[in-house]
GROMACS .gro file of C-alpha atoms in nm:
model
  241
    1MET     CA    1  -5.511   3.743 -20.573
    2LYS     CA    2  -5.654   3.516 -20.246
    3PRO     CA    3  -5.940   3.335 -20.275
    4ILE     CA    4  -6.136   3.677 -20.234
    5ALA     CA    5  -6.494   3.499 -20.165
    6ALA     CA    6  -6.336   3.382 -19.815
    7ALA     CA    7  -6.238   3.778 -19.731
    8ILE     CA    8  -6.643   3.784 -19.614
    9ARG     CA    9  -6.922   3.606 -19.569
   10ALA     CA   10  -7.236   3.783 -19.701
   11ALA     CA   11  -7.622   3.715 -19.457
   12ALA     CA   12  -7.821   4.055 -19.617
   13VAL     CA   13  -7.989   4.297 -19.666
   14VAL     CA   14  -8.388   4.212 -19.556
   15ALA     CA   15  -8.568   3.878 -19.599
   16THR     CA   16  -8.519   3.925 -19.933
   17VAL     CA   17  -8.117   3.980 -20.019
   18ALA     CA   18  -8.092   3.672 -19.753
   19THR     CA   19  -8.204   3.726 -19.433
   20ALA     CA   20  -7.945   3.719 -19.165
   21PHE     CA   21  -8.175   3.821 -18.854
   22PRO     CA   22  -8.475   3.667 -18.914
   23ALA     CA   23  -8.763   3.858 -18.780
   24LEU     CA   24  -8.808   3.891 -18.375
   25ALA     CA   25  -9.109   3.682 -18.294
   26GLN     CA   26  -9.440   3.825 -18.150
   27GLU     CA   27  -9.438   3.900 -17.808
   28ALA     CA   28  -9.788   3.627 -17.797
   29ASN     CA   29  -9.608   3.391 -17.927
   30PRO     CA   30  -9.228   3.414 -17.843
   31LEU     CA   31  -9.119   3.133 -18.027
   32SER     CA   32  -9.106   3.095 -18.433
   33PHE     CA   33  -8.948   2.963 -18.757
   34ASN     CA   34  -8.856   3.098 -19.083
   35VAL     CA   35  -8.780   2.907 -19.401
   36SER     CA   36  -8.655   3.053 -19.705
   37VAL     CA   37  -8.540   3.016 -20.076
   38THR     CA   38  -8.343   3.299 -20.273
   39SER     CA   39  -8.223   3.298 -20.595
   40ASP     CA   40  -7.931   3.414 -20.462
   41TYR     CA   41  -7.795   3.467 -20.107
   42ARG     CA   42  -7.626   3.807 -20.091
   43TYR     CA   43  -7.468   3.982 -19.736
   44ARG     CA   44  -7.336   4.294 -19.705
   45GLY     CA   45  -7.361   4.296 -20.107
   46ILE     CA   46  -7.193   4.011 -20.189
   47SER     CA   47  -7.297   3.653 -20.272
   48GLN     CA   48  -7.249   3.390 -20.010
   49SER     CA   49  -7.376   3.121 -20.326
   50ARG     CA   50  -7.159   3.201 -20.674
   51LEU     CA   51  -7.483   3.393 -20.754
   52LYS     CA   52  -7.690   3.079 -20.701
   53PRO     CA   53  -7.975   3.036 -20.551
   54ALA     CA   54  -8.026   2.921 -20.132
   55LEU     CA   55  -8.224   2.730 -19.898
   56GLN     CA   56  -8.324   2.887 -19.588
   57GLY     CA   57  -8.406   2.886 -19.226
   58GLY     CA   58  -8.360   2.956 -18.856
   59VAL     CA   59  -8.544   2.962 -18.515
   60ASP     CA   60  -8.601   3.249 -18.268
   61TYR     CA   61  -8.706   3.278 -17.928
   62ALA     CA   62  -8.832   3.647 -17.834
   63HIS     CA   63  -8.911   3.736 -17.431
   64ALA     CA   64  -9.138   3.980 -17.338
   65SER     CA   65  -8.855   4.121 -17.105
   66GLY     CA   66  -8.704   4.252 -17.532
   67PHE     CA   67  -8.439   3.979 -17.449
   68TYR     CA   68  -8.419   3.718 -17.744
   69ILE     CA   69  -8.176   3.460 -17.874
   70GLY     CA   70  -8.193   3.232 -18.228
   71ALA     CA   71  -8.015   3.073 -18.483
   72TRP     CA   72  -7.977   3.089 -18.852
   73ALA     CA   73  -7.869   2.872 -19.151
   74SER     CA   74  -7.806   2.887 -19.511
   75THR     CA   75  -7.656   2.700 -19.807
   76ILE     CA   76  -7.318   2.839 -19.935
   77LYS     CA   77  -7.048   2.793 -20.192
   78TRP     CA   78  -6.771   3.040 -20.115
   79ILE     CA   79  -6.613   2.817 -19.858
   80LYS     CA   80  -6.515   2.569 -20.096
   81ASP     CA   81  -6.466   2.805 -20.347
   82SER     CA   82  -6.165   2.894 -20.138
   83GLY     CA   83  -6.030   2.628 -20.102
   84GLY     CA   84  -6.183   2.472 -19.756
   85ASP     CA   85  -6.456   2.256 -19.719
   86SER     CA   86  -6.797   2.337 -19.577
   87ASP     CA   87  -7.088   2.414 -19.796
   88VAL     CA   88  -7.362   2.592 -19.473
   89GLU     CA   89  -7.347   2.881 -19.286
   90ILE     CA   90  -7.484   2.852 -18.874
   91ASP     CA   91  -7.547   3.184 -18.739
   92THR     CA   92  -7.640   3.170 -18.357
   93TYR     CA   93  -7.702   3.525 -18.169
   94ALA     CA   94  -7.845   3.668 -17.843
   95GLY     CA   95  -7.926   4.028 -17.745
   96TYR     CA   96  -8.147   4.260 -17.570
   97LYS     CA   97  -8.421   4.529 -17.801
   98THR     CA   98  -8.638   4.828 -17.570
   99GLU     CA   99  -8.771   5.101 -17.638
  100VAL     CA  100  -8.624   5.411 -17.458
  101GLY     CA  101  -8.863   5.645 -17.543
  102GLY     CA  102  -8.984   5.954 -17.748
  103GLY     CA  103  -9.016   5.636 -18.006
  104VAL     CA  104  -8.669   5.529 -18.058
  105THR     CA  105  -8.615   5.187 -18.030
  106VAL     CA  106  -8.262   5.021 -17.931
  107ASP     CA  107  -8.108   4.670 -17.996
  108VAL     CA  108  -7.760   4.527 -17.871
  109GLY     CA  109  -7.600   4.196 -17.921
  110PHE     CA  110  -7.349   3.925 -18.001
  111LEU     CA  111  -7.393   3.723 -18.356
  112ARG     CA  112  -7.126   3.382 -18.441
  113TYR     CA  113  -7.111   3.322 -18.783
  114ASN     CA  114  -7.045   2.986 -18.803
  115TYR     CA  115  -6.874   2.763 -19.123
  116PRO     CA  116  -6.822   2.401 -18.970
  117SER     CA  117  -6.543   2.188 -19.047
  118ASN     CA  118  -6.472   2.522 -19.272
  119LYS     CA  119  -6.046   2.395 -19.287
  120LEU     CA  120  -5.942   2.772 -19.449
  121ALA     CA  121  -5.589   2.830 -19.350
  122THR     CA  122  -5.723   3.167 -19.144
  123SER     CA  123  -6.071   3.022 -18.993
  124ALA     CA  124  -6.344   3.191 -19.182
  125ASN     CA  125  -6.548   3.149 -18.822
  126THR     CA  126  -6.667   3.483 -18.723
  127ASN     CA  127  -6.755   3.703 -18.360
  128GLU     CA  128  -6.920   4.021 -18.403
  129LEU     CA  129  -7.124   4.227 -18.168
  130TYR     CA  130  -7.411   4.473 -18.237
  131GLY     CA  131  -7.546   4.810 -18.189
  132ALA     CA  132  -7.855   4.917 -18.339
  133VAL     CA  133  -8.098   5.248 -18.329
  134SER     CA  134  -8.406   5.307 -18.432
  135PHE     CA  135  -8.636   5.555 -18.516
  136GLY     CA  136  -8.996   5.553 -18.739
  137PRO     CA  137  -8.871   5.369 -19.029
  138ALA     CA  138  -8.475   5.381 -19.025
  139THR     CA  139  -8.235   5.195 -18.841
  140LEU     CA  140  -7.867   5.276 -18.795
  141LYS     CA  141  -7.651   4.987 -18.709
  142TYR     CA  142  -7.271   4.915 -18.595
  143SER     CA  143  -7.138   4.575 -18.639
  144HIS     CA  144  -6.766   4.558 -18.488
  145SER     CA  145  -6.564   4.218 -18.522
  146VAL     CA  146  -6.427   4.053 -18.192
  147SER     CA  147  -6.248   3.809 -18.368
  148ASN     CA  148  -6.076   3.753 -18.760
  149LEU     CA  149  -6.331   3.839 -19.033
  150PHE     CA  150  -6.492   3.612 -19.280
  151GLY     CA  151  -6.135   3.439 -19.350
  152PHE     CA  152  -5.939   3.770 -19.381
  153ALA     CA  153  -5.644   3.737 -19.178
  154ASP     CA  154  -5.569   3.990 -18.909
  155SER     CA  155  -5.865   4.178 -18.969
  156LYS     CA  156  -5.996   4.148 -18.608
  157LYS     CA  157  -6.156   4.494 -18.526
  158SER     CA  158  -6.327   4.505 -18.897
  159GLY     CA  159  -6.685   4.742 -18.858
  160TYR     CA  160  -6.997   4.773 -19.067
  161LEU     CA  161  -7.203   5.049 -19.066
  162ASP     CA  162  -7.542   5.066 -19.232
  163LEU     CA  163  -7.857   5.287 -19.252
  164SER     CA  164  -8.223   5.111 -19.329
  165ALA     CA  165  -8.567   5.216 -19.408
  166THR     CA  166  -8.889   5.000 -19.390
  167PHE     CA  167  -9.197   5.219 -19.553
  168ASP     CA  168  -9.533   5.086 -19.583
  169VAL     CA  169  -9.621   5.184 -19.985
  170GLY     CA  170  -9.978   4.989 -19.929
  171GLY     CA  171 -10.155   4.687 -20.044
  172GLY     CA  172  -9.934   4.488 -19.850
  173PHE     CA  173  -9.595   4.590 -20.013
  174THR     CA  174  -9.315   4.750 -19.833
  175LEU     CA  175  -9.004   4.941 -19.941
  176THR     CA  176  -8.632   4.882 -19.811
  177PRO     CA  177  -8.396   5.111 -19.933
  178HIS     CA  178  -8.032   5.048 -19.740
  179ILE     CA  179  -7.678   5.117 -19.737
  180GLY     CA  180  -7.399   4.988 -19.542
  181HIS     CA  181  -7.043   5.014 -19.555
  182GLN     CA  182  -6.777   4.743 -19.488
  183LYS     CA  183  -6.454   4.835 -19.320
  184VAL     CA  184  -6.194   4.563 -19.355
  185LYS     CA  185  -5.931   4.588 -19.101
  186ASN     CA  186  -5.511   4.587 -19.202
  187ASN     CA  187  -5.689   4.442 -19.595
  188GLY     CA  188  -5.819   4.768 -19.735
  189ASP     CA  189  -5.881   4.667 -20.077
  190PHE     CA  190  -6.138   4.442 -19.969
  191SER     CA  191  -6.378   4.781 -19.807
  192TYR     CA  192  -6.632   4.867 -20.000
  193THR     CA  193  -6.963   5.017 -19.956
  194ASP     CA  194  -7.276   4.865 -20.136
  195TYR     CA  195  -7.682   4.973 -20.213
  196SER     CA  196  -8.011   4.778 -20.230
  197LEU     CA  197  -8.343   4.866 -20.259
  198THR     CA  198  -8.583   4.602 -20.136
  199ALA     CA  199  -8.986   4.529 -20.198
  200ASN     CA  200  -9.184   4.282 -19.997
  201LYS     CA  201  -9.531   4.147 -20.008
  202ASP     CA  202  -9.703   3.990 -19.784
  203PHE     CA  203  -9.949   3.694 -19.897
  204GLU     CA  204 -10.146   3.394 -19.804
  205GLY     CA  205  -9.904   3.373 -19.487
  206PHE     CA  206  -9.568   3.441 -19.747
  207THR     CA  207  -9.351   3.700 -19.800
  208PHE     CA  208  -9.274   3.782 -20.144
  209GLY     CA  209  -8.920   3.961 -20.157
  210LEU     CA  210  -8.744   4.173 -20.485
  211GLY     CA  211  -8.410   4.371 -20.444
  212PHE     CA  212  -8.183   4.511 -20.660
  213VAL     CA  213  -7.839   4.507 -20.468
  214ALA     CA  214  -7.500   4.659 -20.576
  215THR     CA  215  -7.118   4.722 -20.470
  216ASN     CA  216  -6.844   4.964 -20.560
  217THR     CA  217  -6.581   4.657 -20.538
  218ASP     CA  218  -6.493   4.429 -20.786
  219ASN     CA  219  -6.274   4.218 -20.559
  220TYR     CA  220  -6.480   3.955 -20.485
  221ILE     CA  221  -6.419   3.687 -20.687
  222GLY     CA  222  -6.570   3.333 -20.610
  223GLY     CA  223  -6.534   3.027 -20.804
  224LYS     CA  224  -6.541   2.995 -21.181
  225GLY     CA  225  -6.449   3.353 -21.149
  226LYS     CA  226  -6.759   3.505 -21.061
  227ASP     CA  227  -6.739   3.863 -20.926
  228LEU     CA  228  -6.965   3.831 -20.624
  229GLY     CA  229  -7.007   4.196 -20.600
  230LYS     CA  230  -7.189   4.255 -20.897
  231ASN     CA  231  -7.517   4.419 -20.957
  232GLY     CA  232  -7.801   4.251 -20.972
  233ILE     CA  233  -8.120   4.157 -20.877
  234VAL     CA  234  -8.212   3.910 -20.595
  235LEU     CA  235  -8.597   3.712 -20.558
  236SER     CA  236  -8.688   3.541 -20.262
  237VAL     CA  237  -8.962   3.409 -20.080
  238LYS     CA  238  -9.020   3.352 -19.733
  239LYS     CA  239  -9.207   3.169 -19.436
  240VAL     CA  240  -9.250   3.237 -19.082
  241PHE     CA  241  -9.465   3.000 -18.896
   0.00000   0.00000   0.00000
């Protein structure tokens, strides 16, 4: 089996399960920064840090018109586990988000996953277009790769569809259930479904998270034979300023 960790990078479900998309800045303060520590960097259910802790941070600018741009980075292990030479992921993205009426919000954009000097046979660098529709607490999102996907050869036009919701349950707590399906074009053995349930708590300017993550695949094997898609608990703390 080829180095499966190189199959897909994994940036997470909500802030606790490794936030690939940090929260947009409020209109009154369009520029924001964020830093976080997570016990396991999970993205689309798959560990990017070999089930180990990761340090993360980002910057976002959100204009009152609805346009936004940002960058986000995390420490990772899967590139080196796959024979490459990079221990960091740097994401850059831009998009437009607006309410179209009736409480419906749409969000469209472009995201580039950068793995500097990754040196894999098929580059891990990945470009995706995404579109999302939100209504009430629920968001349905589709991401479509316009390049090879996270080191998979001949995987252009892969897609990820996910449905999530965020519920305010009182006392500063939110609860976020999620389900998603990753289709890897021309690499069907690595297509899979992931699930998660995350609880967040805001306290003294920090957001503390506790999440349960699961997938239906055991085909993603990292360094030291680790099953990167195994069921697990993820703890995190995040600060936005």
